[in-house]
Amino acid sequence: FEGSPHKEKVLYGNLLWSGALALSKFFATASAAPRVQGRACLELGAGTGVVGLTLGRLGAAPVFITDNEPELVTLMAKNIEANQLSHCVQSCQLDWADGSTFMQQMPDIVVAADVLYEGDGSIFCHALSQHLREGAEAYVANHHNPEKCQATLGFVRSAISMGLRLERLEDSNGFALGSLVSRVASAEGHFQALEGSADAICNLVRDAKFHEPDLSPMEHIQIF
C-alpha cells in the first residue's frame, strides 16, 4: 500500500519511489546481491517498507523497517500484515538525529533507498554508521540528478571521512546500474570500488554514466 496525502505536512515516504523498487529488484535478482536468508536486516527511512518486505520474503530474519514519521510506521505495519510477514518483519520508529531511538540489535545488513534528497547527507550517514558492526554491509540506492545531488555527495564525503569503503554497482564499462528500465539489468552488474581522493570519488558519483542518458533523474538510479 501507498499512503494518502497528509493534511498538515508533506510525507515523501508514503509513495513508492523508483530507488526502492530498484533496490528490491537487486536483492531478488542480482548475482552481486548478498545472501540474506536468516540474516538480520534494517531498513532506514523505509517509507512504505518495500525493500525490507522484499528481504523478509527472501528469507531474512529478523527485519526491522524504520522511519521517523509515525504515519509511515503505521503504513508499514499495514504492509507487513498485507504481505503476511509479521513472523519476520517489524516496523518501528527511528529518528536519525536521536540516538536513543537507534536499534539495540545490530543488523547484518542495512539498506536504504531514496533517502538522499535534501540536506547534506551527514545525519543519514551517521545513523547508518551507528548500525554497522564489524563485518556488516550496507546497500543504498538513490535517484541521481547531477545538478541536484548535494545530499548524495554529502553522504559520500561523510562516509569517506568515517573510513567506510564505498562501492557502486556497475557494468564492465563503468556504467552505473540500477535503473529499472535500463537495457543492461542490474542482475548483470558487479560492485566496483570507488577509489581516490574525496573530490575524485564525488566527481565519479556526480558524473555517473547511464546507458539511457535521456531518462528523467528519478529513473537514473545508483546503488552503493
Short mmCIF file of C-alpha atoms in Angstrom, two decimals:
data_model
loop_
_atom_site.label_atom_id
_atom_site.label_comp_id
_atom_site.label_asym_id
_atom_site.label_seq_id
_atom_site.Cartn_x
_atom_site.Cartn_y
_atom_site.Cartn_z
CA PHE A 1 0.00 0.00 0.00
CA GLU A 2 0.98 3.62 -0.56
CA GLY A 3 -0.19 6.32 1.83
CA SER A 4 -2.68 9.11 1.32
CA PRO A 5 -1.72 12.82 1.23
CA HIS A 6 -1.37 14.27 4.72
CA LYS A 7 -3.45 17.35 5.54
CA GLU A 8 -0.76 19.09 7.59
CA LYS A 9 2.65 18.03 6.26
CA VAL A 10 4.43 16.57 3.27
CA LEU A 11 5.18 12.86 3.55
CA TYR A 12 7.56 11.84 0.78
CA GLY A 13 7.86 8.34 2.18
CA ASN A 14 4.23 7.36 1.68
CA LEU A 15 4.87 6.88 -2.05
CA LEU A 16 6.67 4.07 -3.84
CA TRP A 17 9.84 5.51 -5.40
CA SER A 18 12.00 4.05 -8.16
CA GLY A 19 15.07 3.67 -5.95
CA ALA A 20 13.21 1.40 -3.55
CA LEU A 21 11.91 -0.74 -6.40
CA ALA A 22 15.39 -0.89 -7.93
CA LEU A 23 16.99 -1.99 -4.66
CA SER A 24 14.27 -4.59 -4.12
CA LYS A 25 14.86 -5.94 -7.64
CA PHE A 26 18.62 -6.02 -6.97
CA PHE A 27 18.22 -8.23 -3.91
CA ALA A 28 15.80 -10.52 -5.71
CA THR A 29 17.73 -10.98 -8.97
CA ALA A 30 21.33 -9.75 -8.95
CA SER A 31 24.28 -12.11 -8.75
CA ALA A 32 26.11 -9.39 -6.80
CA ALA A 33 23.43 -9.33 -4.10
CA PRO A 34 24.36 -10.86 -0.74
CA ARG A 35 22.74 -13.93 0.71
CA VAL A 36 20.03 -12.67 3.06
CA GLN A 37 18.35 -15.83 4.32
CA GLY A 38 18.46 -15.96 8.10
CA ARG A 39 20.32 -12.64 8.37
CA ALA A 40 19.19 -9.67 10.44
CA CYS A 41 18.34 -6.63 8.32
CA LEU A 42 17.49 -2.99 8.99
CA GLU A 43 15.88 -0.53 6.58
CA LEU A 44 16.38 3.17 7.34
CA GLY A 45 13.90 5.76 6.08
CA ALA A 46 11.76 2.89 4.85
CA GLY A 47 8.60 4.78 3.84
CA THR A 48 6.34 2.03 2.51
CA GLY A 49 8.88 -0.58 3.62
CA VAL A 50 9.09 -2.31 0.24
CA VAL A 51 12.82 -3.10 0.44
CA GLY A 52 12.57 -4.59 3.91
CA LEU A 53 9.44 -6.51 2.91
CA THR A 54 11.35 -7.94 -0.05
CA LEU A 55 14.17 -9.02 2.25
CA GLY A 56 11.65 -10.71 4.52
CA ARG A 57 10.12 -12.52 1.56
CA LEU A 58 13.62 -13.68 0.57
CA GLY A 59 14.14 -15.25 3.98
CA ALA A 60 15.88 -12.53 6.00
CA ALA A 61 15.00 -12.50 9.70
CA PRO A 62 14.52 -10.51 11.75
CA VAL A 63 13.89 -7.47 9.53
CA PHE A 64 13.24 -4.04 11.04
CA ILE A 65 11.73 -1.42 8.74
CA THR A 66 12.00 2.03 10.28
CA ASP A 67 11.03 5.64 9.69
CA ASN A 68 10.79 8.81 11.74
CA GLU A 69 7.18 9.62 10.75
CA PRO A 70 4.54 7.87 12.91
CA GLU A 71 2.13 7.80 9.97
CA LEU A 72 4.66 5.82 7.95
CA VAL A 73 5.29 3.35 10.76
CA THR A 74 1.54 2.68 10.72
CA LEU A 75 1.58 2.32 6.92
CA MET A 76 4.47 -0.14 7.12
CA ALA A 77 2.64 -2.21 9.73
CA LYS A 78 -0.29 -2.41 7.33
CA ASN A 79 2.02 -3.59 4.55
CA ILE A 80 3.60 -6.20 6.80
CA GLU A 81 0.18 -7.62 7.58
CA ALA A 82 -0.93 -7.48 3.93
CA ASN A 83 2.13 -9.50 2.90
CA GLN A 84 1.79 -11.96 5.81
CA LEU A 85 5.31 -11.24 7.02
CA SER A 86 4.65 -10.44 10.68
CA HIS A 87 6.65 -13.52 11.69
CA CYS A 88 9.88 -11.95 10.44
CA VAL A 89 9.33 -8.21 9.76
CA GLN A 90 8.62 -5.48 12.30
CA SER A 91 8.02 -1.74 11.83
CA CYS A 92 9.25 0.82 14.32
CA GLN A 93 10.13 4.48 14.66
CA LEU A 94 13.76 5.56 14.28
CA ASP A 95 14.97 9.15 14.15
CA TRP A 96 18.40 9.55 12.52
CA ALA A 97 19.09 12.57 14.74
CA ASP A 98 18.12 10.85 18.00
CA GLY A 99 20.49 8.13 19.12
CA SER A 100 18.04 6.96 21.79
CA THR A 101 15.82 5.58 19.00
CA PHE A 102 18.61 3.56 17.38
CA MET A 103 18.33 -0.22 17.30
CA GLN A 104 19.93 -2.16 20.12
CA GLN A 105 20.29 -5.28 17.99
CA MET A 106 22.97 -4.72 15.36
CA PRO A 107 21.94 -5.98 11.91
CA ASP A 108 23.98 -7.93 9.39
CA ILE A 109 22.67 -5.81 6.51
CA VAL A 110 21.47 -2.19 6.46
CA VAL A 111 19.50 -0.86 3.49
CA ALA A 112 18.07 2.49 2.44
CA ALA A 113 16.52 3.83 -0.75
CA ASP A 114 15.69 7.33 -1.97
CA VAL A 115 16.63 8.97 1.32
CA LEU A 116 19.19 11.44 -0.12
CA TYR A 117 17.05 14.25 -1.48
CA GLU A 118 17.64 17.13 0.93
CA GLY A 119 20.25 18.32 3.42
CA ASP A 120 23.90 17.27 3.23
CA GLY A 121 23.50 13.55 3.88
CA SER A 122 25.59 13.64 7.04
CA ILE A 123 22.81 12.84 9.53
CA PHE A 124 21.78 9.82 7.50
CA CYS A 125 25.39 8.67 7.20
CA HIS A 126 25.86 8.96 10.98
CA ALA A 127 22.75 6.87 11.64
CA LEU A 128 23.90 4.34 9.07
CA SER A 129 27.38 4.06 10.57
CA GLN A 130 25.98 3.60 14.07
CA HIS A 131 24.20 0.46 12.89
CA LEU A 132 27.20 -1.06 11.11
CA ARG A 133 29.02 -3.53 13.31
CA GLU A 134 32.26 -5.09 12.10
CA GLY A 135 31.55 -7.31 9.10
CA ALA A 136 28.13 -5.81 8.37
CA GLU A 137 27.18 -4.43 4.96
CA ALA A 138 25.04 -1.52 3.77
CA TYR A 139 23.27 -1.02 0.45
CA VAL A 140 21.99 2.42 -0.53
CA ALA A 141 20.05 3.19 -3.72
CA ASN A 142 19.22 6.71 -4.80
CA HIS A 143 17.94 8.55 -7.83
CA HIS A 144 20.51 10.82 -9.45
CA ASN A 145 20.37 14.36 -10.77
CA PRO A 146 23.90 15.71 -11.33
CA GLU A 147 22.66 19.26 -10.80
CA LYS A 148 20.88 18.49 -7.52
CA CYS A 149 22.90 15.83 -5.74
CA GLN A 150 24.24 17.73 -2.73
CA ALA A 151 22.76 15.19 -0.32
CA THR A 152 24.32 12.25 -2.16
CA LEU A 153 27.73 13.92 -2.37
CA GLY A 154 27.50 14.92 1.29
CA PHE A 155 26.77 11.32 2.19
CA VAL A 156 29.77 10.19 0.13
CA ARG A 157 32.09 12.68 1.86
CA SER A 158 30.77 11.70 5.29
CA ALA A 159 31.23 8.01 4.54
CA ILE A 160 34.80 8.58 3.38
CA SER A 161 35.63 10.63 6.48
CA MET A 162 34.32 7.77 8.64
CA GLY A 163 36.55 5.28 6.88
CA LEU A 164 33.74 3.41 5.14
CA ARG A 165 34.56 1.60 1.91
CA LEU A 166 32.39 2.75 -0.98
CA GLU A 167 31.49 0.61 -3.98
CA ARG A 168 28.98 1.15 -6.78
CA LEU A 169 27.05 -1.36 -8.87
CA GLU A 170 28.43 -1.05 -12.41
CA ASP A 171 28.84 -2.96 -15.64
CA SER A 172 32.25 -3.81 -17.10
CA ASN A 173 32.42 -0.40 -18.84
CA GLY A 174 31.84 1.65 -15.71
CA PHE A 175 28.18 2.49 -16.34
CA ALA A 176 26.09 2.75 -13.18
CA LEU A 177 23.41 0.06 -12.98
CA GLY A 178 20.17 0.23 -11.08
CA SER A 179 17.70 1.95 -13.38
CA LEU A 180 14.57 -0.17 -13.71
CA VAL A 181 14.26 0.48 -17.45
CA SER A 182 17.92 0.02 -18.38
CA ARG A 183 18.71 -2.33 -21.25
CA VAL A 184 21.50 -3.71 -19.05
CA ALA A 185 19.93 -5.32 -15.99
CA SER A 186 21.32 -4.74 -12.51
CA ALA A 187 21.48 -8.55 -12.26
CA GLU A 188 24.45 -8.43 -14.62
CA GLY A 189 26.48 -5.92 -12.63
CA HIS A 190 29.27 -6.10 -10.09
CA PHE A 191 30.40 -3.77 -7.33
CA GLN A 192 33.36 -1.62 -8.23
CA ALA A 193 35.34 0.14 -5.51
CA LEU A 194 35.27 3.95 -5.69
CA GLU A 195 38.85 4.94 -5.03
CA GLY A 196 40.92 8.11 -4.92
CA SER A 197 40.54 11.39 -3.09
CA ALA A 198 37.18 12.52 -1.73
CA ASP A 199 36.94 15.04 -4.57
CA ALA A 200 37.71 12.38 -7.18
CA ILE A 201 35.10 9.99 -5.79
CA CYS A 202 32.50 12.74 -5.62
CA ASN A 203 33.21 13.55 -9.25
CA LEU A 204 32.69 9.90 -10.20
CA VAL A 205 29.35 9.88 -8.39
CA ARG A 206 28.20 13.25 -9.73
CA ASP A 207 29.20 12.42 -13.31
CA ALA A 208 27.80 8.88 -13.27
CA LYS A 209 27.27 7.32 -16.70
CA PHE A 210 23.99 5.60 -17.54
CA HIS A 211 23.03 3.53 -20.56
CA GLU A 212 19.86 5.60 -21.05
CA PRO A 213 21.07 9.21 -20.59
CA ASP A 214 17.73 10.69 -21.66
CA LEU A 215 15.76 9.19 -18.78
CA SER A 216 14.48 11.51 -16.08
CA PRO A 217 16.67 11.93 -12.97
CA MET A 218 14.13 9.93 -10.97
CA GLU A 219 14.81 6.93 -13.22
CA HIS A 220 18.60 7.16 -13.04
CA ILE A 221 19.48 5.02 -10.02
CA GLN A 222 22.85 4.44 -8.40
CA ILE A 223 23.26 1.54 -5.99
CA PHE A 224 26.12 1.76 -3.48
#
